[in-house]
PDB file of C-alpha atoms and ligand atoms in Angstrom:
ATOM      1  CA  UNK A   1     -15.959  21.017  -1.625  1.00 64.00           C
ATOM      2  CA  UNK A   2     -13.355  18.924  -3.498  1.00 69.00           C
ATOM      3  CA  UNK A   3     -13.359  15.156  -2.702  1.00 74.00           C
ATOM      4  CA  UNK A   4     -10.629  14.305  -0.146  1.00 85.00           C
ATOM      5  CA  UNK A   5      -8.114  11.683  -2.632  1.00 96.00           C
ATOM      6  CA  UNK A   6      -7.621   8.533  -0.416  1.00 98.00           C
ATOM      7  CA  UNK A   7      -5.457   5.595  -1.284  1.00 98.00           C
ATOM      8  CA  UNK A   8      -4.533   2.502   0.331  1.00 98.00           C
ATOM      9  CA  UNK A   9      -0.526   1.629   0.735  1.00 98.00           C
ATOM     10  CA  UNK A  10       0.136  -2.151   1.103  1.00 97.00           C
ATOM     11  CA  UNK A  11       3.147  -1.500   3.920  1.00 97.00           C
ATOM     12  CA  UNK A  12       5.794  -3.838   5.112  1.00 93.00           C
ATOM     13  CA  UNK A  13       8.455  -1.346   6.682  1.00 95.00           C
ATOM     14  CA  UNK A  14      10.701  -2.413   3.471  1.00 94.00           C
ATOM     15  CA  UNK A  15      12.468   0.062   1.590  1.00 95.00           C
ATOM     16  CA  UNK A  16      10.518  -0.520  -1.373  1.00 95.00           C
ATOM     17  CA  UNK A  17       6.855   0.037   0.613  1.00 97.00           C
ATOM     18  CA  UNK A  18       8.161   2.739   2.915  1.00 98.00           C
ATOM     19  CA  UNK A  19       9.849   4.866  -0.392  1.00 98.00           C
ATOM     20  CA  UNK A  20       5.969   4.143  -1.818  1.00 98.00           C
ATOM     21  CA  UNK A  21       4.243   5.222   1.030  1.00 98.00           C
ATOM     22  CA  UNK A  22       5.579   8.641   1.198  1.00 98.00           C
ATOM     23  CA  UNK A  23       4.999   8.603  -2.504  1.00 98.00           C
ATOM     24  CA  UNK A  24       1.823   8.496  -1.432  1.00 98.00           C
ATOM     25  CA  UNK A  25       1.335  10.866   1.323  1.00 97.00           C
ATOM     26  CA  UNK A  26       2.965  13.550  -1.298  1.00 97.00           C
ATOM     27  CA  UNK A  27       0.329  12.886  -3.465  1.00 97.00           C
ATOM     28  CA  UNK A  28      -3.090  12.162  -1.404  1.00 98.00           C
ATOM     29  CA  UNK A  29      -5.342  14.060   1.099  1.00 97.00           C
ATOM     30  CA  UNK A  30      -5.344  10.761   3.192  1.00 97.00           C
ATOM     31  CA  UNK A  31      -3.385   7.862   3.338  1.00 98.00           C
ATOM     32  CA  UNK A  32      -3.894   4.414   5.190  1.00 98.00           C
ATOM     33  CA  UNK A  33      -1.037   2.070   5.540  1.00 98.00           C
ATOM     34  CA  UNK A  34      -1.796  -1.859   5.234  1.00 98.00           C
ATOM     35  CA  UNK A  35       0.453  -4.568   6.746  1.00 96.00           C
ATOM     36  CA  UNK A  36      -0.063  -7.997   7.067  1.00 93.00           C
ATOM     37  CA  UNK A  37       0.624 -10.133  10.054  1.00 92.00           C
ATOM     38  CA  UNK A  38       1.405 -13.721   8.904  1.00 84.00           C
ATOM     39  CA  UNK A  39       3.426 -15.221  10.862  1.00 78.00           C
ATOM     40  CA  UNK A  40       7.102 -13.765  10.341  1.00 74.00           C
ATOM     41  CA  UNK A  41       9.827 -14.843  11.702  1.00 66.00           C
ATOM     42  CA  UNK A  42      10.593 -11.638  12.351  1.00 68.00           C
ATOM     43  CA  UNK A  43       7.782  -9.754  14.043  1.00 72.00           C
ATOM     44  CA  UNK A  44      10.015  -6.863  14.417  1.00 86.00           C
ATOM     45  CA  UNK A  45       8.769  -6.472  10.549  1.00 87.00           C
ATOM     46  CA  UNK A  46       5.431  -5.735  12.032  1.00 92.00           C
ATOM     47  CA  UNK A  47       7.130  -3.582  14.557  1.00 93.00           C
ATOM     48  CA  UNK A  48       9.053  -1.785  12.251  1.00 94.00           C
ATOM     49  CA  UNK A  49       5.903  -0.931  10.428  1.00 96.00           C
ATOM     50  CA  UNK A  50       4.433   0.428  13.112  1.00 97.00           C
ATOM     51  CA  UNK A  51       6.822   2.460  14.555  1.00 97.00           C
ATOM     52  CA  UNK A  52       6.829   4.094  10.998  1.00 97.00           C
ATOM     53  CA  UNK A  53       3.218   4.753  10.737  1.00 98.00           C
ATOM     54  CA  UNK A  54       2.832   6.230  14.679  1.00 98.00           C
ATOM     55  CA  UNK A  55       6.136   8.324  14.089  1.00 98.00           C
ATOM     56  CA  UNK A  56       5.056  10.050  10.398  1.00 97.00           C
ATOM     57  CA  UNK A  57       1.273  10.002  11.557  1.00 97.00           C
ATOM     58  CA  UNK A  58       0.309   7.516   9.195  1.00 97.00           C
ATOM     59  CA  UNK A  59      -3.217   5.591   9.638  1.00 98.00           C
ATOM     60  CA  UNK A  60      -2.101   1.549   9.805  1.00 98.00           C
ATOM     61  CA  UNK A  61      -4.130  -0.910  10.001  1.00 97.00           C
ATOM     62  CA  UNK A  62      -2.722  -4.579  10.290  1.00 96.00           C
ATOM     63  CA  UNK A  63      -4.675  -7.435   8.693  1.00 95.00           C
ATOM     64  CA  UNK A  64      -4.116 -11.074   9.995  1.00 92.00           C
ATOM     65  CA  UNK A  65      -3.184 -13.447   7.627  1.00 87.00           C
ATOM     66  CA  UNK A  66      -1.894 -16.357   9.229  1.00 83.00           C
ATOM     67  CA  UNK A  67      -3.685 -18.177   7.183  1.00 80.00           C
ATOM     68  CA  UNK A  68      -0.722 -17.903   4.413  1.00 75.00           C
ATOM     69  CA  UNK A  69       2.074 -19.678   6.677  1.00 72.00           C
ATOM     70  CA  UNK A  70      -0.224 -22.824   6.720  1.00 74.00           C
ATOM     71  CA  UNK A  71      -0.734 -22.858   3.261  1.00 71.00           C
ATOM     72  CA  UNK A  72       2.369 -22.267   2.276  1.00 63.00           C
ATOM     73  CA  UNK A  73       5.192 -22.644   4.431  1.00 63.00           C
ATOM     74  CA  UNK A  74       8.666 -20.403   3.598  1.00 57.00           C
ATOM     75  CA  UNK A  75      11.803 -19.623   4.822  1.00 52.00           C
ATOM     76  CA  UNK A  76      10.343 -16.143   5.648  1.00 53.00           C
ATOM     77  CA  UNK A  77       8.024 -17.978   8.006  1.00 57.00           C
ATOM     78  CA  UNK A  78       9.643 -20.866   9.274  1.00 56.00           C
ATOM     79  CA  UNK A  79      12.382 -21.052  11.746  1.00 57.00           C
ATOM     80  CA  UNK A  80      13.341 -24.509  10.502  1.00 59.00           C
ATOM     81  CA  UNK A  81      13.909 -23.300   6.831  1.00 54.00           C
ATOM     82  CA  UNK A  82      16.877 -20.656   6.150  1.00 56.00           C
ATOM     83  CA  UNK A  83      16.602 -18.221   3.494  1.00 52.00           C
ATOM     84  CA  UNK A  84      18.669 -19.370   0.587  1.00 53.00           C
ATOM     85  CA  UNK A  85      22.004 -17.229   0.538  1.00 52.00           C
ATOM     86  CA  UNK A  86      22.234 -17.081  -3.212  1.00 52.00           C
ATOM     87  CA  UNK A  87      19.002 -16.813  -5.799  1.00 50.00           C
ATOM     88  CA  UNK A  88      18.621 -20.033  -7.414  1.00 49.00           C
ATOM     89  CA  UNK A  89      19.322 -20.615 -11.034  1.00 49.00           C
ATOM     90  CA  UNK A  90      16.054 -21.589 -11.519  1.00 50.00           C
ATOM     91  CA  UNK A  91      12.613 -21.619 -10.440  1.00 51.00           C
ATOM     92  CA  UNK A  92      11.430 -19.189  -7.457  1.00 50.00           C
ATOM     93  CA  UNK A  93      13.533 -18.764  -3.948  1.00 52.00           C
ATOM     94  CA  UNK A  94      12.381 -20.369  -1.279  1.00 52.00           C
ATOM     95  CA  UNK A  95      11.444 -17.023   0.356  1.00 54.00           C
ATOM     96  CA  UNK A  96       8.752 -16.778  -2.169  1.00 60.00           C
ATOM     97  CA  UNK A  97       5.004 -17.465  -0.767  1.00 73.00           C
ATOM     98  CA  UNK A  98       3.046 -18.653  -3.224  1.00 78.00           C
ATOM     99  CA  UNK A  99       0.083 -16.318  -3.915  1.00 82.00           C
ATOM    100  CA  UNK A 100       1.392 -13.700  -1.235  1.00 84.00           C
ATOM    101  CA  UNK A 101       0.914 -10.970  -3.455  1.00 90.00           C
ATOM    102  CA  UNK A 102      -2.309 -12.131  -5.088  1.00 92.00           C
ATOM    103  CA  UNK A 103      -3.968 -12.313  -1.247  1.00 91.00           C
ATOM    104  CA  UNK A 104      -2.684  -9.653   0.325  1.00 93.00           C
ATOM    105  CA  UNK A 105      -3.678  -7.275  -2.595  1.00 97.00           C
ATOM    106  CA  UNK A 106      -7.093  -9.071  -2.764  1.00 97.00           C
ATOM    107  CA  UNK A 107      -7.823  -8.652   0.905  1.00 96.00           C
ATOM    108  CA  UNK A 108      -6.268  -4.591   0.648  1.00 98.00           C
ATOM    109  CA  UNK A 109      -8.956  -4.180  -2.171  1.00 98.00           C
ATOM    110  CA  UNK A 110     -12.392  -5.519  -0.236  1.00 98.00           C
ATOM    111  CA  UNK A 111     -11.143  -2.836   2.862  1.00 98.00           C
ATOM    112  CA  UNK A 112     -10.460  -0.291   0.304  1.00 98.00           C
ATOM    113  CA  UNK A 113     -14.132  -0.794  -0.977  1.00 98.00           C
ATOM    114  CA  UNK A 114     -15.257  -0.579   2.299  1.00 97.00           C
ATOM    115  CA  UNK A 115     -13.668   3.037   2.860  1.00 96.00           C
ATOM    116  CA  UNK A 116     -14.732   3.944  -0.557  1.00 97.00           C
ATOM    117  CA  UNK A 117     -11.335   4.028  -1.910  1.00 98.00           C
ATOM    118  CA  UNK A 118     -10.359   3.187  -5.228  1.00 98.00           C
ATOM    119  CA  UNK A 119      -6.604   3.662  -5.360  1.00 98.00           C
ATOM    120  CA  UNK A 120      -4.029   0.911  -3.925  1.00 98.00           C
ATOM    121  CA  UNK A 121      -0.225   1.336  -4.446  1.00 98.00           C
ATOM    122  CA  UNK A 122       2.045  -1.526  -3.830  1.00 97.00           C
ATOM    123  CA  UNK A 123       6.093  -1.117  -3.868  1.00 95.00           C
ATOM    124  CA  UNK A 124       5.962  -4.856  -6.218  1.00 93.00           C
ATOM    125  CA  UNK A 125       8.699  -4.277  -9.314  1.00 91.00           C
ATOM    126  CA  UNK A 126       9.146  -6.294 -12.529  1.00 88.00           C
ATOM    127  CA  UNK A 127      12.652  -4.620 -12.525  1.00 81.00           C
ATOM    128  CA  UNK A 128      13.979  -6.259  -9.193  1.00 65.00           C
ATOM    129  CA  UNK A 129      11.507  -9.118  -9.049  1.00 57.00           C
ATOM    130  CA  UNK A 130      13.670 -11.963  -7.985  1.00 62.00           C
ATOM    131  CA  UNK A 131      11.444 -14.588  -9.320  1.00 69.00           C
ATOM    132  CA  UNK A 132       8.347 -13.863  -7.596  1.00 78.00           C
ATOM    133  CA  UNK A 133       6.202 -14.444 -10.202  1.00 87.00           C
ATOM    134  CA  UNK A 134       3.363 -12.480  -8.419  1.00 89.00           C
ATOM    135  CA  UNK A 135       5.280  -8.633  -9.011  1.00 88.00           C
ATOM    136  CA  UNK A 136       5.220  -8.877 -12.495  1.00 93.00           C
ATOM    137  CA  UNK A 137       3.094  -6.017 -14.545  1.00 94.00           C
ATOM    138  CA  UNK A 138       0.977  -8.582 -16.103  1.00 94.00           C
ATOM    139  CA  UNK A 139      -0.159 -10.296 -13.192  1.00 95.00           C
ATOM    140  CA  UNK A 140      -1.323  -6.500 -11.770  1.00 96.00           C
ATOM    141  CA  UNK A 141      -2.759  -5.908 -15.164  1.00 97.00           C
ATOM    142  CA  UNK A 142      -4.570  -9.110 -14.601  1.00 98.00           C
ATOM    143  CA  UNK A 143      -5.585  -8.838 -10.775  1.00 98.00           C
ATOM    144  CA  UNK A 144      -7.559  -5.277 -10.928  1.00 98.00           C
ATOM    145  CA  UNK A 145      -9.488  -7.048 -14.171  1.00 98.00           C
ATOM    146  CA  UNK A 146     -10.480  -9.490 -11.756  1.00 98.00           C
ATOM    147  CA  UNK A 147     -11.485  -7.414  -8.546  1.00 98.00           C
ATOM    148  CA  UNK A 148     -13.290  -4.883 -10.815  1.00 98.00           C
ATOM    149  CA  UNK A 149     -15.243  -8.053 -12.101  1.00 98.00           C
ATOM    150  CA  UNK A 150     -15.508 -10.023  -8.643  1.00 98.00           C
ATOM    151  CA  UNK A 151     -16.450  -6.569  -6.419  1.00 98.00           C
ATOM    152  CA  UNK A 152     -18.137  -4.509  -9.378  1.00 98.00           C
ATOM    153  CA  UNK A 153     -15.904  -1.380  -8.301  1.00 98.00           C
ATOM    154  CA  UNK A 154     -13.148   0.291 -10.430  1.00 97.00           C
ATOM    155  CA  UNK A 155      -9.809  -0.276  -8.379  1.00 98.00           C
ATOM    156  CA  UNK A 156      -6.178   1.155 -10.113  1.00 98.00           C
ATOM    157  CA  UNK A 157      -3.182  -0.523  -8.680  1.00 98.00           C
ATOM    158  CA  UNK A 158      -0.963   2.278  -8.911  1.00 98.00           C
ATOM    159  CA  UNK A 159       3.010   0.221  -8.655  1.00 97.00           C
ATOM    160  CA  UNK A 160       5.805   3.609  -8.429  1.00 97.00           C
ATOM    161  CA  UNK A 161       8.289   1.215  -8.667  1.00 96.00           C
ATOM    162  CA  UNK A 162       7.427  -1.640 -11.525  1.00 95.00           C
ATOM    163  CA  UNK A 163      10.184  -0.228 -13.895  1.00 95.00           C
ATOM    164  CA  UNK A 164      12.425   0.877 -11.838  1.00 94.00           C
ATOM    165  CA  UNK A 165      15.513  -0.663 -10.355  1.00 92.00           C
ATOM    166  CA  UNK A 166      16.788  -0.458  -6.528  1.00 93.00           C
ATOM    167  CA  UNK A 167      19.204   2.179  -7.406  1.00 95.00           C
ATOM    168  CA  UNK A 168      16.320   4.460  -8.880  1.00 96.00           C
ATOM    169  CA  UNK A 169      14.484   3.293  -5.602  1.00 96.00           C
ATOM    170  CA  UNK A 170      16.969   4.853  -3.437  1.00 97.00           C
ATOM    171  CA  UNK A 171      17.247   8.164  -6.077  1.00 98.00           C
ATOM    172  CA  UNK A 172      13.136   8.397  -5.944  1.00 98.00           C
ATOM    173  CA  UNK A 173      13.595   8.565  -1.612  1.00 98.00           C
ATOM    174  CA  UNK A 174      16.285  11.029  -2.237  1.00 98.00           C
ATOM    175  CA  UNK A 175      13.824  13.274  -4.456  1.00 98.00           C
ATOM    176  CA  UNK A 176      10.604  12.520  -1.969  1.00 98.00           C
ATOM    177  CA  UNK A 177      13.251  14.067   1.167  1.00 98.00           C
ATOM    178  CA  UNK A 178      13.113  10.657   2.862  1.00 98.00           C
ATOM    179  CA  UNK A 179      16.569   8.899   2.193  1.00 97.00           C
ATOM    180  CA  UNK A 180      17.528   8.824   5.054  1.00 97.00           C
ATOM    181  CA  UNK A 181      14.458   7.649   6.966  1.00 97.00           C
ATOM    182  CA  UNK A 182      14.169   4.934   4.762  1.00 97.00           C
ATOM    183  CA  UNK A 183      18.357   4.105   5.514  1.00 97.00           C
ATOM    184  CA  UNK A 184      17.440   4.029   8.612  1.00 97.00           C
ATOM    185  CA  UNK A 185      14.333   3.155  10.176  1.00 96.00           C
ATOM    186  CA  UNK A 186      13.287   0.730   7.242  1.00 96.00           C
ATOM    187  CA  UNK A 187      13.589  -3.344   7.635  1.00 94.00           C
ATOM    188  CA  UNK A 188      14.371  -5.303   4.171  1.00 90.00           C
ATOM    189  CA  UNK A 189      16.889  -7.646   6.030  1.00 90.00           C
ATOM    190  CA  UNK A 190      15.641 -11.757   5.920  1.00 84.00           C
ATOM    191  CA  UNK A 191      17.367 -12.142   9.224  1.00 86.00           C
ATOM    192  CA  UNK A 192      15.514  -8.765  10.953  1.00 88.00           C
ATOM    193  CA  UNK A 193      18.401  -6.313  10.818  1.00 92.00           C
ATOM    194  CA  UNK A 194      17.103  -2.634  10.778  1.00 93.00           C
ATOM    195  CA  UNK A 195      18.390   0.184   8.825  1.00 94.00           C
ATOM    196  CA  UNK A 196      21.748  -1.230   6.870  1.00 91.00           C
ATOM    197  CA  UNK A 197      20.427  -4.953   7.682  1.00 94.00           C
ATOM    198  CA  UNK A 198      23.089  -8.072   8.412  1.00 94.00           C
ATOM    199  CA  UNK A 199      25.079  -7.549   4.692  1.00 93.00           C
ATOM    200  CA  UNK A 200      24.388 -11.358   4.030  1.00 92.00           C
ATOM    201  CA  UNK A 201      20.735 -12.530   2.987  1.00 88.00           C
ATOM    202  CA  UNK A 202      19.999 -11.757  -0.974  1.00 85.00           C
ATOM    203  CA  UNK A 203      17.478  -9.428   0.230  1.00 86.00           C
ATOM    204  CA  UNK A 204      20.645  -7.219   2.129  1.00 92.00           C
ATOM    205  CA  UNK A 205      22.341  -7.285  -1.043  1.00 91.00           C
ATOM    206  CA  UNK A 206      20.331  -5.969  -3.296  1.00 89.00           C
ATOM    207  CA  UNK A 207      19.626  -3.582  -1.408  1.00 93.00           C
ATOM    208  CA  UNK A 208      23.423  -2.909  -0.688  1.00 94.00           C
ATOM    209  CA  UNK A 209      24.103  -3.231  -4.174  1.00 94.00           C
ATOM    210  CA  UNK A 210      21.669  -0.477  -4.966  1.00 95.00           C
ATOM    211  CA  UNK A 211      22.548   1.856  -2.401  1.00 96.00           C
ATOM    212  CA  UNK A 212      26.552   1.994  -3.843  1.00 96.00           C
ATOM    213  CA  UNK A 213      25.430   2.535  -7.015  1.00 96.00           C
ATOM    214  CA  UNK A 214      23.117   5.502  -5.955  1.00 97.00           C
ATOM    215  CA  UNK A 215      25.703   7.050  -3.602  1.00 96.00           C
ATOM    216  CA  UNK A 216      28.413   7.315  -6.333  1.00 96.00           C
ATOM    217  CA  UNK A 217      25.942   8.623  -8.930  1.00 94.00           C
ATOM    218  CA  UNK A 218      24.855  11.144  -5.982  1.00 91.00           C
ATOM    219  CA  UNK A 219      28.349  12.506  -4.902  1.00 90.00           C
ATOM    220  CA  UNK A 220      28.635  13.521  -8.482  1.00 85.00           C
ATOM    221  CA  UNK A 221      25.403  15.709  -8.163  1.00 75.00           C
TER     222      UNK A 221
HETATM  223 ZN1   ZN B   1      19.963  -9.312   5.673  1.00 92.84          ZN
END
């Protein structure tokens, strides 16, 4: 009998982690959707996750982490901090947690070990990073170098998305038959605004942005 191919999605109910975790599940005999409870602002992220996972029979498991928001305070966290309107000229926005992506993939990787799994896909992208430091190619490069060393098990971070822009996000949904699933039942919204999100945080607009360039290119089709 053929080995059953299992991978781990890291899974916030974003557009970017939703579009990779049917990526997944067109790809893999079993898939198991991570999120991370840390403390948002939003808990309908959490919700929104959920509601994904029970409605497309996805296995999710949710990982505590509230651990981050007292190491590291952020708007995304913080009732008392708004998210910046604009991205900053320089440095990272203040939505950015420092080491987010460096702990959540680091605690993904010691439960995938423990399910024998060697295959983790994350929705990060060097293309529409926004300053986070954190979704850049080298850093994955770098991370599975150091959990192959630190848990003496061959992980591959498998990242759909790392070249690819938001509008090629929304064309890859389009080709996996989810488009509208992830238009609608997806959160990427700062301020907790399902589906087309409140039009005014930078996370909404990128996302906006991407989608009108996508639609025009897909009329044409
Ligand atoms: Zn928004």
């Amino acid at each position: 009998m053929k080995e059953k191919k299992k991978a781990v999605v890291v899974f916030s109910g974003g557009q970017d982690s939703t579009t990779c975790l049917f990526w997944a599940k067109a790809r893999y005999d079993e898939v198991i959707a991570i999120s991370f409870d840390y403390g948002q602002k939003h808990i309908k992220e959490l919700e929104c996750a959920k509601a994904i996972c029970k409605k497309y029979e996805i296995k999710h498991h949710i990982m505590d982490l509230n651990l981050l928001n007292q190491l590291a305070p952020n708007s995304l966290t913080r009732a008392d901090i708004a998210v910046d309107k604009e991205a900053p000229e320089e440095g990272t926005p203040n939505s950015f947690v420092d080491g987010r992506n460096l702990l959540f993939l680091s605690f993904v990787a010691v439960y995938a070990k423990q399910q024998g799994i060697h295959d983790i896909i994350t929705g990060v992208s060097q293309s529409d990073f926004s300053g986070y430091p954190d979704c850049r190619d080298v850093f994955i490069k770098s991370l599975v170098t150091t959990l192959d060393l630190a848990m003496d098990y061959h992980f591959e971070i498998i990242t759909p998305l790392m070249w690819i822009d938001k509008e090629e996000t929304w064309e890859l949904a389009d080709e996996l038959g989810v488009f509208d699933l992830i238009r609608e039942e997806t959160l990427t919204c700062y301020n907790g605004v399902i589906g087309a999100g409140c039009g005014e945080c930078p996370s909404c607009k990128l996302r906006q942005r991407g989608l009108e360039h996508y639609m025009k290119r897909r009329e044409k089709k």
